[in-house]
PDB file of C-alpha atoms and ligand atoms in Angstrom:
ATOM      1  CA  UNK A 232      74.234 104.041  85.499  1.00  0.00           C
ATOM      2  CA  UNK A 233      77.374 105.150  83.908  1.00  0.00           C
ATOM      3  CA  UNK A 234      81.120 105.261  85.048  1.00  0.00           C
ATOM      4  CA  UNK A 235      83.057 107.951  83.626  1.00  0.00           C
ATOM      5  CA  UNK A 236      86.888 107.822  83.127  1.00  0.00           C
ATOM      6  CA  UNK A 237      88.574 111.118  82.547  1.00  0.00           C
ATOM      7  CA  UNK A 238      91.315 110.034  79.851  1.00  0.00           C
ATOM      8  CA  UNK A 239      92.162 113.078  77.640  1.00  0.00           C
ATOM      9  CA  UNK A 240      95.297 114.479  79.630  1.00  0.00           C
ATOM     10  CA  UNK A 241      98.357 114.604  78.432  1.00  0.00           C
ATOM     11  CA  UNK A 242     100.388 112.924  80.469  1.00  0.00           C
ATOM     12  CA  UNK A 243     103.350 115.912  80.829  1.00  0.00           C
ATOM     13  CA  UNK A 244     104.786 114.574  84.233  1.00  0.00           C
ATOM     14  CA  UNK A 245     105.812 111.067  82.452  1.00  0.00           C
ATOM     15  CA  UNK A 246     107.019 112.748  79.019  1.00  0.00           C
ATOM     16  CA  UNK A 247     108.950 111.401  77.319  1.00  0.00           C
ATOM     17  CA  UNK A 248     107.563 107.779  78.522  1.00  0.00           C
ATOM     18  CA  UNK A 249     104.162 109.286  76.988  1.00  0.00           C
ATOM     19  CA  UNK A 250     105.787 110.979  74.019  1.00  0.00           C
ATOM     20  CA  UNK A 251     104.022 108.419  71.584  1.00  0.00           C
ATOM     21  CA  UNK A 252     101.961 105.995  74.265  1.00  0.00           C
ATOM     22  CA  UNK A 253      99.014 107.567  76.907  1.00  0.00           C
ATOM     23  CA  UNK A 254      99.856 107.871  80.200  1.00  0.00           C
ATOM     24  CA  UNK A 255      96.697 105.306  80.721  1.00  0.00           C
ATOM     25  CA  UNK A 256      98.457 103.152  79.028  1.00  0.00           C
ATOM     26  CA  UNK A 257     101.587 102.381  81.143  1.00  0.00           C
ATOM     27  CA  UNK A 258     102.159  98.849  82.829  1.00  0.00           C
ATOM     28  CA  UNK A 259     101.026  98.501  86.516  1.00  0.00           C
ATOM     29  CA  UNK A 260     102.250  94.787  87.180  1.00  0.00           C
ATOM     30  CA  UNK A 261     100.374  93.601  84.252  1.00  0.00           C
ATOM     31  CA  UNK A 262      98.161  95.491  82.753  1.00  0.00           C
ATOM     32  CA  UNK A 263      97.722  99.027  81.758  1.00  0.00           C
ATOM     33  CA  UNK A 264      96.729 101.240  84.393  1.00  0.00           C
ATOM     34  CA  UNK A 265      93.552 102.204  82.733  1.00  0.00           C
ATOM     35  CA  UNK A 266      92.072  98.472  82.659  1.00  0.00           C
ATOM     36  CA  UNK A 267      91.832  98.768  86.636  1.00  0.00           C
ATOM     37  CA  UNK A 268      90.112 101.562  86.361  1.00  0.00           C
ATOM     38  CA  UNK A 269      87.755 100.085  83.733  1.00  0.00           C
ATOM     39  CA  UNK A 270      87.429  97.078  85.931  1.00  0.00           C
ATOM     40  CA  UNK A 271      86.812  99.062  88.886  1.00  0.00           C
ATOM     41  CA  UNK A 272      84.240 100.616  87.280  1.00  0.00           C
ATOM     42  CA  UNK A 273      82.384  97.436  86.046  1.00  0.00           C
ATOM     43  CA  UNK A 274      82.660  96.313  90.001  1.00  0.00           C
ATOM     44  CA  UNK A 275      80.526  98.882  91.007  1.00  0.00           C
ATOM     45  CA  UNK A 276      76.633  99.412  90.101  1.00  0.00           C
ATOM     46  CA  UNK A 277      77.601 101.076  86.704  1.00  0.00           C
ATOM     47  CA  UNK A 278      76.765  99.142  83.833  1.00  0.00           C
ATOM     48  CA  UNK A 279      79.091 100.941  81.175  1.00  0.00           C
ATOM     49  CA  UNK A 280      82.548 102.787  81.639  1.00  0.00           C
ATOM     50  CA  UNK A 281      82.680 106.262  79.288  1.00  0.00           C
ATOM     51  CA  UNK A 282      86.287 106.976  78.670  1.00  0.00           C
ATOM     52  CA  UNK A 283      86.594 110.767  77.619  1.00  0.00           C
ATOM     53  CA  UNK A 284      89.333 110.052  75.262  1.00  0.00           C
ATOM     54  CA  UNK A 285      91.301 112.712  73.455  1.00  0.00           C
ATOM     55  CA  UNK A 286      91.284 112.126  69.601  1.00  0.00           C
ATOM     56  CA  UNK A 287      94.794 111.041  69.323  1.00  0.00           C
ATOM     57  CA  UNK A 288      95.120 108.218  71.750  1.00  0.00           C
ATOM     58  CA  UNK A 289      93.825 105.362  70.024  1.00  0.00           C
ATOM     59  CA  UNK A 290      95.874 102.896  71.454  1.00  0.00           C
ATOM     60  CA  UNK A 291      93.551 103.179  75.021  1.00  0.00           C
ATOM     61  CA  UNK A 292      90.288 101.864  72.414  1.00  0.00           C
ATOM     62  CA  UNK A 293      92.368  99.530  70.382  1.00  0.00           C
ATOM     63  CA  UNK A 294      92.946  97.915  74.273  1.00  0.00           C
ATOM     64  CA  UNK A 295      89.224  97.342  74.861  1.00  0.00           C
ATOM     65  CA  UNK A 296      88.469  96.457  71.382  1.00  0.00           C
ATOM     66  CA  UNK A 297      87.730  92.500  70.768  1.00  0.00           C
ATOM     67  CA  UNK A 298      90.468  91.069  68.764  1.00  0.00           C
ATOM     68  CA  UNK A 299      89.206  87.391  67.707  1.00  0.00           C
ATOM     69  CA  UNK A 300      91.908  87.043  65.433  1.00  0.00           C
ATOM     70  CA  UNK A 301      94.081  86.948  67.997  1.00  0.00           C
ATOM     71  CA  UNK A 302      92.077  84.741  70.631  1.00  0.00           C
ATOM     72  CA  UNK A 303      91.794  82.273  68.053  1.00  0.00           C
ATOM     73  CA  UNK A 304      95.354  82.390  67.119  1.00  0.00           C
ATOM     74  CA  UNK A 305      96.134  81.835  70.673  1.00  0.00           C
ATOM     75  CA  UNK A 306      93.898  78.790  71.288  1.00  0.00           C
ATOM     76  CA  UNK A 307      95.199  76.946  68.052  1.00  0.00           C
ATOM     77  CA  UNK A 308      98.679  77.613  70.250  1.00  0.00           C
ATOM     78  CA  UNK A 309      97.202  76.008  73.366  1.00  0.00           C
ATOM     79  CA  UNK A 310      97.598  79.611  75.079  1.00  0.00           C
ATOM     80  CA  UNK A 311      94.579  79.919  76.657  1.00  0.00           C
ATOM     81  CA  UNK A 312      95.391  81.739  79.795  1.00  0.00           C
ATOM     82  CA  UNK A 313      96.293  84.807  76.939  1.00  0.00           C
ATOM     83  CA  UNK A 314      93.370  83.456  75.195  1.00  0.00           C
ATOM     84  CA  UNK A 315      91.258  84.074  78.072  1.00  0.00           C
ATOM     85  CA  UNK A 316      92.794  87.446  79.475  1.00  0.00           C
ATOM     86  CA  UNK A 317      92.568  89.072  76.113  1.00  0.00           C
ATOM     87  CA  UNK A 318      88.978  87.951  75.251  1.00  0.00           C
ATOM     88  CA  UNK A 319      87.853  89.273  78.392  1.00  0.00           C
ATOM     89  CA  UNK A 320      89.691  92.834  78.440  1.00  0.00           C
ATOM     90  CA  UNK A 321      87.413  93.087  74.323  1.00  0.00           C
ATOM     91  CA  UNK A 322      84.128  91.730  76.438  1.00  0.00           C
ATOM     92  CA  UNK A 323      84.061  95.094  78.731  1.00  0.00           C
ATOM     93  CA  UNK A 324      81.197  97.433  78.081  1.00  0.00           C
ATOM     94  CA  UNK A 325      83.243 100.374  77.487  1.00  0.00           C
ATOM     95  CA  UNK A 326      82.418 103.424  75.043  1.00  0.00           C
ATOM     96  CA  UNK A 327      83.804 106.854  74.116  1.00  0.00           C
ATOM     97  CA  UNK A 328      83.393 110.302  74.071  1.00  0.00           C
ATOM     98  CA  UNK A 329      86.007 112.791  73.422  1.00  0.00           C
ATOM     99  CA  UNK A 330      87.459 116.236  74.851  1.00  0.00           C
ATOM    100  CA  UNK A 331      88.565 118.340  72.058  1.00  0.00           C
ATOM    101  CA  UNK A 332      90.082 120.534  74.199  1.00  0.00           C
ATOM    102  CA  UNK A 333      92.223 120.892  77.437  1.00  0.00           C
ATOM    103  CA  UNK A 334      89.363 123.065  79.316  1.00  0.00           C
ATOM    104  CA  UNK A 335      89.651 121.155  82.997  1.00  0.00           C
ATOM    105  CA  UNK A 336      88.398 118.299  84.552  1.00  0.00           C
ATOM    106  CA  UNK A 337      85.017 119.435  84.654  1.00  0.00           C
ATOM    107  CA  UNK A 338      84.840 120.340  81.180  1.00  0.00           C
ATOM    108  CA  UNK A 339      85.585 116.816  80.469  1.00  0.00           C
ATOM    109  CA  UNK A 340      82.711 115.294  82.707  1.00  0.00           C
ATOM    110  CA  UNK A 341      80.822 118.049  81.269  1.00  0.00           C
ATOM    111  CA  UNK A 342      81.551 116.170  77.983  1.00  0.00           C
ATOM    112  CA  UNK A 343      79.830 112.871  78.485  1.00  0.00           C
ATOM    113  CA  UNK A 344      76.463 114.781  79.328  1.00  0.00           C
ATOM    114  CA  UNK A 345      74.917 113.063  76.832  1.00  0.00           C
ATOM    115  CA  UNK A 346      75.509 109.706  78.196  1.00  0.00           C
ATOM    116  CA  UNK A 347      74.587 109.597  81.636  1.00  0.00           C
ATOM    117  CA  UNK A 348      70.529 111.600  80.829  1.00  0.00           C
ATOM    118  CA  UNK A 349      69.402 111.785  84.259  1.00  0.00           C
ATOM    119  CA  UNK A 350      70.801 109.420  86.219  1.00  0.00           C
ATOM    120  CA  UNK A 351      73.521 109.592  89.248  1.00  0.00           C
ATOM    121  CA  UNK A 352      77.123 108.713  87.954  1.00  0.00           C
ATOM    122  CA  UNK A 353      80.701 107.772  89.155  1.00  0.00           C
ATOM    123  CA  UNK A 354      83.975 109.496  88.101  1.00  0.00           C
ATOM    124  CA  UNK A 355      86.863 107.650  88.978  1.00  0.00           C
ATOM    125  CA  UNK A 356      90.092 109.082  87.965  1.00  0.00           C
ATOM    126  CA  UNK A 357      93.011 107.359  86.370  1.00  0.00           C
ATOM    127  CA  UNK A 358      95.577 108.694  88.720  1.00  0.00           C
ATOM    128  CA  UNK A 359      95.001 106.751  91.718  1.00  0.00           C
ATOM    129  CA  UNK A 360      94.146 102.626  91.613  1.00  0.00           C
ATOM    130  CA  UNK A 361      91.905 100.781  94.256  1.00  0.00           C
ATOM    131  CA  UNK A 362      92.835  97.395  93.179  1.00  0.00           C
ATOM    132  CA  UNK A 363      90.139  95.851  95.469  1.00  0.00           C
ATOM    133  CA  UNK A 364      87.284  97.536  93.681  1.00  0.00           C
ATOM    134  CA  UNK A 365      85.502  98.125  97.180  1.00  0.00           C
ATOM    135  CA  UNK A 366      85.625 102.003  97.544  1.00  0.00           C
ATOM    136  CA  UNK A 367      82.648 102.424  94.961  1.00  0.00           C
ATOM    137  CA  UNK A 368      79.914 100.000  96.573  1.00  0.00           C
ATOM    138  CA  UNK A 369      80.616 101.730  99.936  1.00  0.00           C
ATOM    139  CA  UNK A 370      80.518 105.312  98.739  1.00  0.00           C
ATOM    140  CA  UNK A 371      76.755 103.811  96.952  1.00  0.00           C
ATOM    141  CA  UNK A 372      76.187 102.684 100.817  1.00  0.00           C
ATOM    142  CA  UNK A 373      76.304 106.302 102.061  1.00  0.00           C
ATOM    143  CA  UNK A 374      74.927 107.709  99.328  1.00  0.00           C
ATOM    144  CA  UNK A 375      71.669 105.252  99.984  1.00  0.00           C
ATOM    145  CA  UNK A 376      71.119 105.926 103.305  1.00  0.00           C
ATOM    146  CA  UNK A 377      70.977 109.472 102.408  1.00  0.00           C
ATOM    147  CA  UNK A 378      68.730 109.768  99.708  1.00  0.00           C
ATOM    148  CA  UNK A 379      70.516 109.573  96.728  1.00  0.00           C
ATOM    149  CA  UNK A 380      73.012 112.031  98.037  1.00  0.00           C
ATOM    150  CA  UNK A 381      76.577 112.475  95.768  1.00  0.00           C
ATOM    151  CA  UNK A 382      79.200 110.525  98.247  1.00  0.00           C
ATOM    152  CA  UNK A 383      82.869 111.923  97.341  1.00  0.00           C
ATOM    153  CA  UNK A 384      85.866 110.214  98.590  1.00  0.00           C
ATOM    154  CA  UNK A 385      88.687 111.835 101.041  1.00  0.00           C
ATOM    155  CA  UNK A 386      91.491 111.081 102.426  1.00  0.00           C
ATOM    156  CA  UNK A 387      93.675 112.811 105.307  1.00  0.00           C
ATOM    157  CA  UNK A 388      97.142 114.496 103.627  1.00  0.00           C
ATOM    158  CA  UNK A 389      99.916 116.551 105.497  1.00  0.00           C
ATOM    159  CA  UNK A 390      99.948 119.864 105.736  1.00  0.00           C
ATOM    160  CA  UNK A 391     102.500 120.288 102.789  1.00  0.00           C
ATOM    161  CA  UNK A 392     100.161 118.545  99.861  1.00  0.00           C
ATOM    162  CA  UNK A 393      96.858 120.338 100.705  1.00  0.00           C
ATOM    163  CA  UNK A 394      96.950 122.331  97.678  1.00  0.00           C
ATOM    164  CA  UNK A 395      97.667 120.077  95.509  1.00  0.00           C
ATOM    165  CA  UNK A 396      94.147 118.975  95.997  1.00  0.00           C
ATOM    166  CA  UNK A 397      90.361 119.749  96.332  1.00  0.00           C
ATOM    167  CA  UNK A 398      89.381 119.957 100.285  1.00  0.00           C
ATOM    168  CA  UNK A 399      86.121 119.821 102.109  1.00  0.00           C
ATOM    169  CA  UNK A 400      85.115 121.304 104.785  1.00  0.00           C
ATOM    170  CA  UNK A 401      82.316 119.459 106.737  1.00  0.00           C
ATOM    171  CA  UNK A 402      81.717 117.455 110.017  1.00  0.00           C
ATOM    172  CA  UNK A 403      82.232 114.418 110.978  1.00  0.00           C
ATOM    173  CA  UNK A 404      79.357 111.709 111.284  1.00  0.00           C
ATOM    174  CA  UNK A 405      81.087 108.559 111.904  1.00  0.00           C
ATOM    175  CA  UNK A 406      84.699 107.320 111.928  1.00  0.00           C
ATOM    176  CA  UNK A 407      84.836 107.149 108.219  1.00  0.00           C
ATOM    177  CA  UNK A 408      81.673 109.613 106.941  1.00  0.00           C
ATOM    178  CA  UNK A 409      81.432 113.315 106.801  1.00  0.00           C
ATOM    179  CA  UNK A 410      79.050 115.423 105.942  1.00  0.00           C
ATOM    180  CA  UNK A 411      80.538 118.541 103.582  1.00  0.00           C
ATOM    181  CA  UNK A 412      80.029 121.738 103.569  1.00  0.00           C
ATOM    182  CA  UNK A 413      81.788 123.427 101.159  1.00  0.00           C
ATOM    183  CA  UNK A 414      85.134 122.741  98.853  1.00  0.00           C
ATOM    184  CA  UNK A 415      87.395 124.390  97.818  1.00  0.00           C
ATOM    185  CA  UNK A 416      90.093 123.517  94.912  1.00  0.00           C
ATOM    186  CA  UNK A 417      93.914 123.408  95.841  1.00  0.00           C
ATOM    187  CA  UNK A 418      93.533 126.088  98.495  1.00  0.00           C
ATOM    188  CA  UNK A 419      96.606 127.737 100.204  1.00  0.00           C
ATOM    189  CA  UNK A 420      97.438 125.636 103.176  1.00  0.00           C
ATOM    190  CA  UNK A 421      95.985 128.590 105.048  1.00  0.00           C
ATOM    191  CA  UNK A 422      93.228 128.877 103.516  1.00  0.00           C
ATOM    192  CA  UNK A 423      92.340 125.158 103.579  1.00  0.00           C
ATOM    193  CA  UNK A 424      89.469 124.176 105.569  1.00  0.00           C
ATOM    194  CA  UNK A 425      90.644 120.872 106.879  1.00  0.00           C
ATOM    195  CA  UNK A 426      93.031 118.262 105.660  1.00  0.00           C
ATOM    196  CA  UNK A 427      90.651 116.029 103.840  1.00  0.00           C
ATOM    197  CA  UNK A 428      91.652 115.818 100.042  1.00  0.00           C
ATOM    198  CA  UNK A 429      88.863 114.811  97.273  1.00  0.00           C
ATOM    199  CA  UNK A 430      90.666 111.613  96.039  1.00  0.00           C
ATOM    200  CA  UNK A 431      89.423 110.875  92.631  1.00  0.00           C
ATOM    201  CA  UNK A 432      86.634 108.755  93.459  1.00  0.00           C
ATOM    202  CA  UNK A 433      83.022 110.082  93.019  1.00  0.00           C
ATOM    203  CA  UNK A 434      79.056 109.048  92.902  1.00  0.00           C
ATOM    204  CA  UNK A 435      77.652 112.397  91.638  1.00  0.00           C
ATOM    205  CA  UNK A 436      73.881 113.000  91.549  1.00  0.00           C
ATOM    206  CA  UNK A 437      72.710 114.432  87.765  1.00  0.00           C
ATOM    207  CA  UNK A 438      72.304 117.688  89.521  1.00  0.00           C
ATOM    208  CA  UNK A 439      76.110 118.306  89.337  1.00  0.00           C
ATOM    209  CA  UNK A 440      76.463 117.314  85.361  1.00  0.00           C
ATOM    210  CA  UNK A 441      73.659 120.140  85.063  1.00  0.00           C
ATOM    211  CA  UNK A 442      75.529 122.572  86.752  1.00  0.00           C
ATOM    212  CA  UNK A 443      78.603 121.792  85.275  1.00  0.00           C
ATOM    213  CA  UNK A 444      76.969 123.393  81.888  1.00  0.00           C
ATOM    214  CA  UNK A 445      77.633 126.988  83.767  1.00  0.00           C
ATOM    215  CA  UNK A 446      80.689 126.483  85.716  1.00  0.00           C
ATOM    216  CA  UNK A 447      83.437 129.373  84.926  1.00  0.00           C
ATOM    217  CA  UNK A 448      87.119 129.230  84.611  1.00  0.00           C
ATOM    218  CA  UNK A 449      88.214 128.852  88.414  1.00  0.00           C
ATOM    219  CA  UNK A 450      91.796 127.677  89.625  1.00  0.00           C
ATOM    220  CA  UNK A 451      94.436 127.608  86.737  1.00  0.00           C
ATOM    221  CA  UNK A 452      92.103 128.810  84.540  1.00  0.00           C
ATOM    222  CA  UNK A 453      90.453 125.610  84.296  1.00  0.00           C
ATOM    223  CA  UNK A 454      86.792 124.664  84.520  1.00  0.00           C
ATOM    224  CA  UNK A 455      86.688 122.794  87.992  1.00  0.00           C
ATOM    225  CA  UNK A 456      84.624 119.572  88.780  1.00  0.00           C
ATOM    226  CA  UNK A 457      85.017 120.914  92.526  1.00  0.00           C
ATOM    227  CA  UNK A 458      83.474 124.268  91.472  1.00  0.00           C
ATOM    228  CA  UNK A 459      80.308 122.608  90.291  1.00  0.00           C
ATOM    229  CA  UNK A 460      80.498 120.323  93.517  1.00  0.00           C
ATOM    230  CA  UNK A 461      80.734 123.441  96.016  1.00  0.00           C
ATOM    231  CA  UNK A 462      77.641 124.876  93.660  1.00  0.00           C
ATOM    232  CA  UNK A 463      75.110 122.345  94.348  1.00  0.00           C
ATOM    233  CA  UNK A 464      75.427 122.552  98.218  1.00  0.00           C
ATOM    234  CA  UNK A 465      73.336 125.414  98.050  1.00  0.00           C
ATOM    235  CA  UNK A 466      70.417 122.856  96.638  1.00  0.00           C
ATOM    236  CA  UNK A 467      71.461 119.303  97.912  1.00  0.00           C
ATOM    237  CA  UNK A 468      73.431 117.282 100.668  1.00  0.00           C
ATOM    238  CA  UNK A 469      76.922 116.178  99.818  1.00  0.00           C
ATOM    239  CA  UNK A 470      78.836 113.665 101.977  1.00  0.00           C
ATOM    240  CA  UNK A 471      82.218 112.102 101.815  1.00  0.00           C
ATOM    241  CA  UNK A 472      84.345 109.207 102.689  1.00  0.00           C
ATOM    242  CA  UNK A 473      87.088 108.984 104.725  1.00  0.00           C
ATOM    243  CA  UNK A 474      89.492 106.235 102.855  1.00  0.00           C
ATOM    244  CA  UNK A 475      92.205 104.678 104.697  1.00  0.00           C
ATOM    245  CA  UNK A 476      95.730 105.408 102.571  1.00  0.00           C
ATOM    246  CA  UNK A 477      95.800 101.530 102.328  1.00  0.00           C
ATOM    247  CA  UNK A 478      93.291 101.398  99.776  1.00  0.00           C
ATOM    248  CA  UNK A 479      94.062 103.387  97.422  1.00  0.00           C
ATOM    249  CA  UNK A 480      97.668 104.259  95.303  1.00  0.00           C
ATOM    250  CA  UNK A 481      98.717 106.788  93.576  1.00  0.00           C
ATOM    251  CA  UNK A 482      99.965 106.641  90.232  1.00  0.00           C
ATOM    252  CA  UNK A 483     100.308 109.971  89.136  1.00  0.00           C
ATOM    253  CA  UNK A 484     103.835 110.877  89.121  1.00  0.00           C
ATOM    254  CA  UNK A 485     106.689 108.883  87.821  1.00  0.00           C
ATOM    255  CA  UNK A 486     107.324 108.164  91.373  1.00  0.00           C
ATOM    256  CA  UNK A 487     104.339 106.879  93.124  1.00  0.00           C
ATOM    257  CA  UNK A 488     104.369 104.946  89.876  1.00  0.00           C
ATOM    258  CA  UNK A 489     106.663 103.292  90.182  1.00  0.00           C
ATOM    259  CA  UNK A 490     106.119 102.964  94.155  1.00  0.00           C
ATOM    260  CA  UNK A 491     102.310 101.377  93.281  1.00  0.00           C
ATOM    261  CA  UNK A 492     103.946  99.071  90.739  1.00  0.00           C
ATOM    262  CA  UNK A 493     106.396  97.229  93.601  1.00  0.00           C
ATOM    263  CA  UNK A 494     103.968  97.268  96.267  1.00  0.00           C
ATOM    264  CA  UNK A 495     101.246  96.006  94.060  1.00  0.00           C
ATOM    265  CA  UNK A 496     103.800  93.466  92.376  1.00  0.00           C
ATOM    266  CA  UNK A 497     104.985  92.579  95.836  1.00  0.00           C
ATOM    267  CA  UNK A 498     101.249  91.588  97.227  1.00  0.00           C
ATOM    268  CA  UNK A 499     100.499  89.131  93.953  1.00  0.00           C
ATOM    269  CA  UNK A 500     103.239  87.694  94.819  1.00  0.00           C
ATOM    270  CA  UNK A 501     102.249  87.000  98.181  1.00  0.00           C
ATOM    271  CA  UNK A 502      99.031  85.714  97.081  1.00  0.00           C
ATOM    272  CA  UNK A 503     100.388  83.524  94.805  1.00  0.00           C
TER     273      UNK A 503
HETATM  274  C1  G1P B 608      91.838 116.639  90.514  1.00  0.00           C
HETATM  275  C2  G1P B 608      90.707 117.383  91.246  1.00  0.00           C
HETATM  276  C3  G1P B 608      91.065 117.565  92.722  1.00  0.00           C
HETATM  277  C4  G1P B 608      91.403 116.225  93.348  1.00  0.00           C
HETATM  278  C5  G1P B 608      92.532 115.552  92.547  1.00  0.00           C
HETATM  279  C6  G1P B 608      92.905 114.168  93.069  1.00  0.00           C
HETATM  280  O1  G1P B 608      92.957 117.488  90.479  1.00  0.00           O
HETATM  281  O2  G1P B 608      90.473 118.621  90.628  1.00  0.00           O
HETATM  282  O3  G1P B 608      89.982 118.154  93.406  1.00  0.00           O
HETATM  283  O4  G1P B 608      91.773 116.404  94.691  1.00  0.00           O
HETATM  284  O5  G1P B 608      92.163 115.426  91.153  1.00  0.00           O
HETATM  285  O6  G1P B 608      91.877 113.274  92.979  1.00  0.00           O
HETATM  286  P1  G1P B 608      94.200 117.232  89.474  1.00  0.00           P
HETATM  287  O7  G1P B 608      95.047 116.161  90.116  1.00  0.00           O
HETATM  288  O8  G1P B 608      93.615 116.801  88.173  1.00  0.00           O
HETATM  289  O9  G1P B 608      94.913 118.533  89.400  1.00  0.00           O
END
């Protein structure tokens, strides 16, 4: 089972910090922000993390690339904490595919087809970290108790951000489990059905890479991973999780950046 990591944007809302360096690769306490992705990925039943990767940002492969040179170089120095950290960031099963062109979000988990054959995947977007890796083996949980069903993950937003997002509409199970409906991408706060915003975490059954072969154009011209979502309600259940805002931070703008880096900073320290 795969974990795919849409990578290829282009990181406008940080320019000109991403000028010359990907947005996925800016420091969150320390380590790029991609590497908890990765690692959140490898803490869940996938075996391999695909990065779609855009052809010019090199730097995000040369970070999961094994560099013995350099382990070795720092053991001789008696630096093996470095030694350590950067031998195991090389050891990740991580591989590539690439997005040749800015088409949407589910053009570019239409672009790693090829690696996940028949088999259920996660996406997990690089704009929001869950540093505690737990959100993934939970949403597999739900997702086993129904079947194999795809499991999405929600959380509650005000009124003003709803259409910045995809929202469900559904009913509620349990405290924390619905069972959706239909979605809808960044609706009009009118037209939203509920206040539940798809939050970048997903277990997708191979259904929805199939269908993502015919998805059209939808909001801002792009071709919509919601769209093929909404699509295969027609043919299978869908259910999502209700995360608590605790457990997840956003990283996505410049400020909630910089917002995840001091609270995260802050709680290592504690722990320390
Ligand atoms: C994407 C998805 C959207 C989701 C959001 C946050 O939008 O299309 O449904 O709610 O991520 O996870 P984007 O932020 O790429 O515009």
């Amino acid at each position: 089972m795969k974990a795919l990591i849409p990578a290829a944007g282009m990181g406008t809302r940080f320019l000109p910090a991403t000028k010359a360096q990907p947005k996925e690769m800016l420091l969150v306490v320390d380590r790029p922000v991609i590497q908890y992705i990765v690692e959140e990925g490898l803490a869940s039943a996938a075996d391999e993390v695909v990065i779609i990767n855009s052809r010019d940002k090199k730097s995000i492969e040369d970070h999961f690339t094994p560099n013995p040179e350099l382990v070795a170089t720092l053991r001789a120095r008696g630096k093996d904490k470095y030694a350590d950290a950067v031998q195991q960031v090389g050891d990740y099963n991580v591989s590539y595919v690439y997005q040749d062109e800015p088409l949407g979000l589910g053009h570019a988990i239409y672009c790693a087809h090829e690696k996940t054959g028949n088999e259920p995947f996660y996406v997990l977007l690089g704009d929001v970290l869950v540093p505690d890796n737990k959100m993934l083996p939970r949403m597999q949980e739900i997702s086993d108790a129904h079947g194999g069903a795809s499991v999405i993950a929600v959380l509650p937003v005000p009124d003003d951000q709803v259409s910045r997002f995809g929202v469900i509409a559904g009913e509620a199970l349990s405290e924390d489990v619905w069972k959706v409906d239909s979605l809808v991408e960044k609706p009009a706060l009118e037209d939203a059905p509920s206040n539940l915003a798809v939050f970048g975490r997903y277990l997708l059954s191979p259904r929805v890479m199939e269908l993502l072969a015919d998805v059209q154009p939808g909001v801002g011209g792009e071709i919509q991973l919601t769209d093929a979502l909404d699509a295969v309600l027609k043919e299978e259940e869908m259910y999502a999780l209700v995360i608590d805002p605790e457990d997840g931070f956003d990283t996505g703008t410049v400020d909630s950046w910089l917002e995840t880096n001091n609270i995260l900073y802050q709680r290592k320290k504690n722990a320390q």
